[in-house]
Coordinates of C-alpha atoms and ligand atoms in Angstrom, one line a residue:
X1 CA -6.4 -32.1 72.1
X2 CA -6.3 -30.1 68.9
X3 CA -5.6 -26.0 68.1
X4 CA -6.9 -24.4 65.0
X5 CA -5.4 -21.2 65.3
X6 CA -1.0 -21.1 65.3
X7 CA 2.0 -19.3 63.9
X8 CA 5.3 -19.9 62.8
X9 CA 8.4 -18.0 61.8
X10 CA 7.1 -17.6 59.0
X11 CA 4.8 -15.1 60.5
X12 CA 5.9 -13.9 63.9
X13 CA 5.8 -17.2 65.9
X14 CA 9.3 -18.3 67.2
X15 CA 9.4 -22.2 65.7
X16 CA 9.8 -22.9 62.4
X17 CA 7.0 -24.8 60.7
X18 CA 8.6 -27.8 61.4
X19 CA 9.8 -27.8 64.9
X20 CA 6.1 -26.3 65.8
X21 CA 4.3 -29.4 64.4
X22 CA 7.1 -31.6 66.1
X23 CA 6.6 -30.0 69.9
X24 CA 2.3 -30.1 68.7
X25 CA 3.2 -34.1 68.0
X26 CA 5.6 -34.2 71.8
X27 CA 2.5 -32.5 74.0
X28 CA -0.2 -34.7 72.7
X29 CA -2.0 -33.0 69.6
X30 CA -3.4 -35.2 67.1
X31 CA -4.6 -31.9 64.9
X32 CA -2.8 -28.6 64.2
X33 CA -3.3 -25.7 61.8
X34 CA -0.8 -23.1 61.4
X35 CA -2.4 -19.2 60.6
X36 CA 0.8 -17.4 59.6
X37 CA -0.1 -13.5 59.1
X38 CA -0.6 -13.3 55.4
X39 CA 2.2 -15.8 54.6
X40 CA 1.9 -19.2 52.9
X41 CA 5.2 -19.9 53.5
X42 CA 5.1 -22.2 56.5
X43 CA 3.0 -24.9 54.8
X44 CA 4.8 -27.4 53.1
X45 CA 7.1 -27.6 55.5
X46 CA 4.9 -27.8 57.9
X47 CA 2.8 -30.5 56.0
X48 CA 5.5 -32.8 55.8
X49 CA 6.4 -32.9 59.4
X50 CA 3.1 -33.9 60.3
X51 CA 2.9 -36.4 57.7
X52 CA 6.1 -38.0 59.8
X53 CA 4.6 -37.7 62.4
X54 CA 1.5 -39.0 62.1
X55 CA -0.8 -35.9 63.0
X56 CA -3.6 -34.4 60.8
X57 CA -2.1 -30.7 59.3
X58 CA -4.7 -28.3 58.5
X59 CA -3.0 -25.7 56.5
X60 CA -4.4 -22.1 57.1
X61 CA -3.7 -18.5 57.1
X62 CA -4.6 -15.4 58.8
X63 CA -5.6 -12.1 56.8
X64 CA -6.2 -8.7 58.2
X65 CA -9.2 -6.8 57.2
X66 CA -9.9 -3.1 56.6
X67 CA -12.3 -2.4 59.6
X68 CA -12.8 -0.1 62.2
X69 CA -13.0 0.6 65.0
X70 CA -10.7 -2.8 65.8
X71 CA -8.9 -5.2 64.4
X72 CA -10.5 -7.9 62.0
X73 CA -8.8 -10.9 61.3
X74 CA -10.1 -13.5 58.9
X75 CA -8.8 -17.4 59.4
X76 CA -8.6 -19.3 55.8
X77 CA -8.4 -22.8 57.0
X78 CA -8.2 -26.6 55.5
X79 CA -7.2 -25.3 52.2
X80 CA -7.5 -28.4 49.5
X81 CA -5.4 -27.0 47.3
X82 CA -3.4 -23.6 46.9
X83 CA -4.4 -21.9 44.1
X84 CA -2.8 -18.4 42.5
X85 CA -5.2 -16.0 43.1
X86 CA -4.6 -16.4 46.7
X87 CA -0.8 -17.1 46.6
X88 CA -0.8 -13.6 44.5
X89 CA -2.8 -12.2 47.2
X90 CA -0.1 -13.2 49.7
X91 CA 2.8 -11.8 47.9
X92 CA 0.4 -8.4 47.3
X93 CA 0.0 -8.2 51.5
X94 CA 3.5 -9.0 52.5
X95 CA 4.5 -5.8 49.8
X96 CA 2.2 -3.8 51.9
X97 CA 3.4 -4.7 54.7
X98 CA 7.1 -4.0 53.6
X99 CA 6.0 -0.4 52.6
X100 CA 3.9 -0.4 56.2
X101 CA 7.0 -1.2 58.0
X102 CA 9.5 1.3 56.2
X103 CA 7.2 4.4 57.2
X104 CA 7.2 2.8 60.9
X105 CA 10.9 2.6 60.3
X106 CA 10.7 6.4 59.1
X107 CA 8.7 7.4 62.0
X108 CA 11.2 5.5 64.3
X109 CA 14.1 7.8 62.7
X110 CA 12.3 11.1 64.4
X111 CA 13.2 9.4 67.8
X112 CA 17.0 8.7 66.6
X113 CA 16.9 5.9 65.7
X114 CA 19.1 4.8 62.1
X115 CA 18.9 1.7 60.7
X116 CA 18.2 0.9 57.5
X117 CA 14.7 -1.0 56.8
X118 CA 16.3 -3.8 54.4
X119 CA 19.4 -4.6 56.9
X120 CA 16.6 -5.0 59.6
X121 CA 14.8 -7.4 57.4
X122 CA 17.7 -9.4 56.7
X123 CA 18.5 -9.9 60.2
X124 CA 15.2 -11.4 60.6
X125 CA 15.5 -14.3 58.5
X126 CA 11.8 -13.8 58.1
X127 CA 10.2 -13.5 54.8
X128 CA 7.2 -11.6 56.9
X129 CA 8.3 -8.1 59.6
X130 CA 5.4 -7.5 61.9
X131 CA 5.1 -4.8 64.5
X132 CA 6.3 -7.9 67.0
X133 CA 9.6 -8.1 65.4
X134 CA 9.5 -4.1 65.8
X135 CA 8.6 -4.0 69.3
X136 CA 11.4 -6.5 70.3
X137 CA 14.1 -4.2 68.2
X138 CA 12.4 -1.4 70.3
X139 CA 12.9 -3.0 73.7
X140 CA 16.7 -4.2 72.4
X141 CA 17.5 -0.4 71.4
X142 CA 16.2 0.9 75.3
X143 CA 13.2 2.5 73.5
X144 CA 10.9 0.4 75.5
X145 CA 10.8 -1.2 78.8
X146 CA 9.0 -4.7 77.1
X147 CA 7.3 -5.3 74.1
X148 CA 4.0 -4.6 75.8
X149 CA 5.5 -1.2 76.3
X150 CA 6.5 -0.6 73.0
X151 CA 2.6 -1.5 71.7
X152 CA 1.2 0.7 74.2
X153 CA 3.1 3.3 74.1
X154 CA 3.8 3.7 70.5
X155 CA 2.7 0.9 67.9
X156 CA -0.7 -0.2 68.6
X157 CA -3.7 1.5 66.6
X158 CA -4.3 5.1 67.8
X159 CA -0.5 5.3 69.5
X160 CA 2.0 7.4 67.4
X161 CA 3.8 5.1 65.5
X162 CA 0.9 3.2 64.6
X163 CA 1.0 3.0 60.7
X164 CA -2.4 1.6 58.9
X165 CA -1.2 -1.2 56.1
X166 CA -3.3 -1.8 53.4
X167 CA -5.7 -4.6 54.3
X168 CA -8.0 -6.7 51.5
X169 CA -11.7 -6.3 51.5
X170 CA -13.9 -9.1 53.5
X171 CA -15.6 -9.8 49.9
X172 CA -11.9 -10.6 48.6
X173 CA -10.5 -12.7 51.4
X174 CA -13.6 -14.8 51.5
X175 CA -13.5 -15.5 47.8
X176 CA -9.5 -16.0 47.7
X177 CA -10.0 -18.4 50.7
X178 CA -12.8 -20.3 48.7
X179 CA -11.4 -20.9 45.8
X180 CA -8.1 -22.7 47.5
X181 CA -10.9 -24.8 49.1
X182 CA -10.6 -23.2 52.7
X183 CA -13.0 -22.4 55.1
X184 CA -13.4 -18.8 56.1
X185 CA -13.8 -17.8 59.4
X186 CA -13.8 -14.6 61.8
X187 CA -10.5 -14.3 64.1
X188 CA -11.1 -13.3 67.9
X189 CA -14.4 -11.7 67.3
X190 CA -13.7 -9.3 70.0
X191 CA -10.5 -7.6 68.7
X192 CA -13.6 -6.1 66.2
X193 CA -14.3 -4.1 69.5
X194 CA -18.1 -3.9 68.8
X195 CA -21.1 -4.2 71.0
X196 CA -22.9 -7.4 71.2
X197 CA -25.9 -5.7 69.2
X198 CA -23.2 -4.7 67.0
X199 CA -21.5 -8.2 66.8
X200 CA -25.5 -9.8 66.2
X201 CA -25.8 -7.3 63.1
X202 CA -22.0 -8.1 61.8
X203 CA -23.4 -11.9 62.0
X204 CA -26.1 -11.6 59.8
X205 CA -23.6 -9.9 57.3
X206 CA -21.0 -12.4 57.5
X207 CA -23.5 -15.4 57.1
X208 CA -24.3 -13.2 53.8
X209 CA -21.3 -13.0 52.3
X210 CA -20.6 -16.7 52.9
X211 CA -18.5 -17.0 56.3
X212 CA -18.3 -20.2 56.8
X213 CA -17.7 -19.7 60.7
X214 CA -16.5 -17.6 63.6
X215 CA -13.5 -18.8 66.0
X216 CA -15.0 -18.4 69.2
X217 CA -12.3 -19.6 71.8
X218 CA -9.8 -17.3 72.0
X219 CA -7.1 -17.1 75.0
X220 CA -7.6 -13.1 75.2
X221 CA -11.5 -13.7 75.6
X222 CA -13.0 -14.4 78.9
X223 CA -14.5 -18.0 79.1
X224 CA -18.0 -16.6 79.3
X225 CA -17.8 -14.5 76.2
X226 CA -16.6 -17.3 74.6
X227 CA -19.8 -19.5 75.5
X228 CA -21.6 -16.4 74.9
X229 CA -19.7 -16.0 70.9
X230 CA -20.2 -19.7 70.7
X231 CA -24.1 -19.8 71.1
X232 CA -24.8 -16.6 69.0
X233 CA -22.6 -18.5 66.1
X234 CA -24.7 -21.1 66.4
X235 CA -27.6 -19.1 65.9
X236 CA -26.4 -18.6 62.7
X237 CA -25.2 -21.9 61.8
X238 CA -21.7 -21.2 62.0
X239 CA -19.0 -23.6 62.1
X240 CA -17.4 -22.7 65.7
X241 CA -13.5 -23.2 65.7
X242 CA -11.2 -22.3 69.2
X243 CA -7.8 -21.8 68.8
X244 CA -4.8 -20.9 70.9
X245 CA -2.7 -18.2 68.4
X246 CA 0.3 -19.5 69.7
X247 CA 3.4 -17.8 68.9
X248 CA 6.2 -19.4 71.2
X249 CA 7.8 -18.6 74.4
X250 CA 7.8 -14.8 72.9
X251 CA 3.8 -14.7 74.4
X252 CA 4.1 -16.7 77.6
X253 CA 0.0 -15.8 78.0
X254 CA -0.7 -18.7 75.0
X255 CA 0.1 -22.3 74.8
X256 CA -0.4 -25.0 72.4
X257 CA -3.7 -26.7 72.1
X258 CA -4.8 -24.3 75.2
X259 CA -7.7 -21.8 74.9
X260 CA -9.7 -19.1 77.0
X261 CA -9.2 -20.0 81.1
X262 CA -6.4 -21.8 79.6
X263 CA -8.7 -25.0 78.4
X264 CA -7.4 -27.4 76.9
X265 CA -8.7 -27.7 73.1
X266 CA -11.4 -30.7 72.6
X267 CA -10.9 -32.7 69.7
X268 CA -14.5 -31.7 69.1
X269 CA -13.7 -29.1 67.7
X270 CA -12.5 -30.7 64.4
X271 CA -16.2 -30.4 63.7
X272 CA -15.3 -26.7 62.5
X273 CA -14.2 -28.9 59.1
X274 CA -16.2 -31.2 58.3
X275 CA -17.4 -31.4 54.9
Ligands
AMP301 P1 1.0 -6.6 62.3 O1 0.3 -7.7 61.5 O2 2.4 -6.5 61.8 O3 0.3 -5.3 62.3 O4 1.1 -7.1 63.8 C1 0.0 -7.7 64.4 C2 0.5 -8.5 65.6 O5 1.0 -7.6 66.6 C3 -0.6 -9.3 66.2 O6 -0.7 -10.5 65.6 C4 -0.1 -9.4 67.6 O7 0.8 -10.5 67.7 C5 0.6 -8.1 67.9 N1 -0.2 -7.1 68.5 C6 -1.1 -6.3 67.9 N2 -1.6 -5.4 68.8 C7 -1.0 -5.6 69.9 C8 -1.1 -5.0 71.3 N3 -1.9 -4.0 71.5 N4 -0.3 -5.6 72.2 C9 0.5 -6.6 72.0 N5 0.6 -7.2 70.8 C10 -0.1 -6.7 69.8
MN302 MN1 1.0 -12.3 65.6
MN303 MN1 -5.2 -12.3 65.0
MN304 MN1 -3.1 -15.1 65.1

């Protein structure tokens, strides 16, 4: 069993880098890559623990893209070796995301609610705020019932308090992920919330611009769309990764090295990165 798709704290998953690679080494995984949000930070650490432990460590990242009308996520994974340009890139996306948060945080003051952006931060112990760490402060204020309440009703895209951060270009985060040595490769293809003509088209794009692969086992997909992802990929020669986003016991719905209809991840899989 493998998973190709995780976070950490240094994103919004609940284990640090460390601890997640030690409970992937405890349940059986002989491969983990950990996709914080926009954040590098989790890496080394992480790198090192699996290096104890005896488990391959695929470092990664996970970078949102401007798109509409959903969400586009692109997966940077096996990096060889971190170069600046993306580093830079990091520290450019967790800025906008700082200023994303602080109109959020402005927005939040129209219901009554005062506190101060920075203070919130620093409660965190997190280098990197994202609306998760929002919607949790929501439900601990009484704002919201859960944090499933707090997206719905007021943070997800097209709710109220939904602010747009500033996202790279696809061109950008497939050229910042190349030159680290990574592998590029499209997130959840159906957060893009296209049609499958649609999805076909964006194919033939991607395999244009040098996308190395889609991930097309996602536990939010159904296990035939999945199979259905997976076979038009290959159409296009894509590599075809499956991943479990794990966060922690903050998303009960995802577990480690566990995919659509809750499958466990085949080491097959690896094939994703081969060279
Ligand atoms: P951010 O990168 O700060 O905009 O937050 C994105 C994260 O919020 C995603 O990775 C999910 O973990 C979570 N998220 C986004 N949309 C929703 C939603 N509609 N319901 C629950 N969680 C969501
Ligand atoms: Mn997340
Ligand atoms: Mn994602
Ligand atoms: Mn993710």
């Amino acid at each position: 069993m493998i998973d190709l798709h995780t976070h950490s704290t240094a994103s919004d998953g609940v284990y640090g880098p460390g601890e997640l690679v030690e409970k992937a080494a405890a349940e059986g995984l002989s491969a983990l890559a950990l996709t914080d949000h926009d954040s590098l930070d989790g890496l080394d650490e992480a790198a090192a623990a699996a290096k104890r432990l005896g488990i391959r460590f695929v470092p990664g990242i996970e970078i949102e893209i401007s798109f509409a009308p959903g969400e586009f996520h692109l997966l940077g994974l096996d990096f060889s070796a971190l170069r600046q340009p993306l580093v830079d890139a990091a520290a450019e996306l967790a800025l906008s995301r700082d200023e994303r948060n602080r109109s959020v945080f402005d927005k939040l003051g129209e219901l009554g609610l005062d506190l101060d952006y920075d203070e919130f931060k620093k409660e965190q112990g997190t280098g990197m705020i994202g609306r998760t760490h929002i919607a949790d402060f929501m439900v601990r204020k009484g704002m919201a019932r859960t944090k499933q309440d707090a997206f719905d009703r007021y943070l997800a895209k097209g709710r109220p308090y939904f602010v747009q951060k500033s996202c790279l270009q696809l061109e950008r985060a497939v050229a910042l992920i190349k030159e680290s040595g990574g592998l590029a490769l499209v997130a959840h293809p159906l957060s893009l919330f296209v049609s499958w003509t649609r999805m076909r088209a964006l194919m033939g794009e991607w395999k244009y611009l040098g996308i190395d692969g889609i991930e097309a086992w996602h536990p939010t997909a159904r296990v035939v769309d999945c199979e259905r992802l997976e076979a038009m990929g290959r159409e296009f020669g894509f590599r075809i990764s499956a991943g479990s986003d794990y966060h922690g016991p903050s998303r009960p719905d995802r577990r480690l090295g566990r995919t659509a209809g809750s499958r466990p991840i085949d080491d097959r899989y690896l094939a994703a990165l081969e060279r």
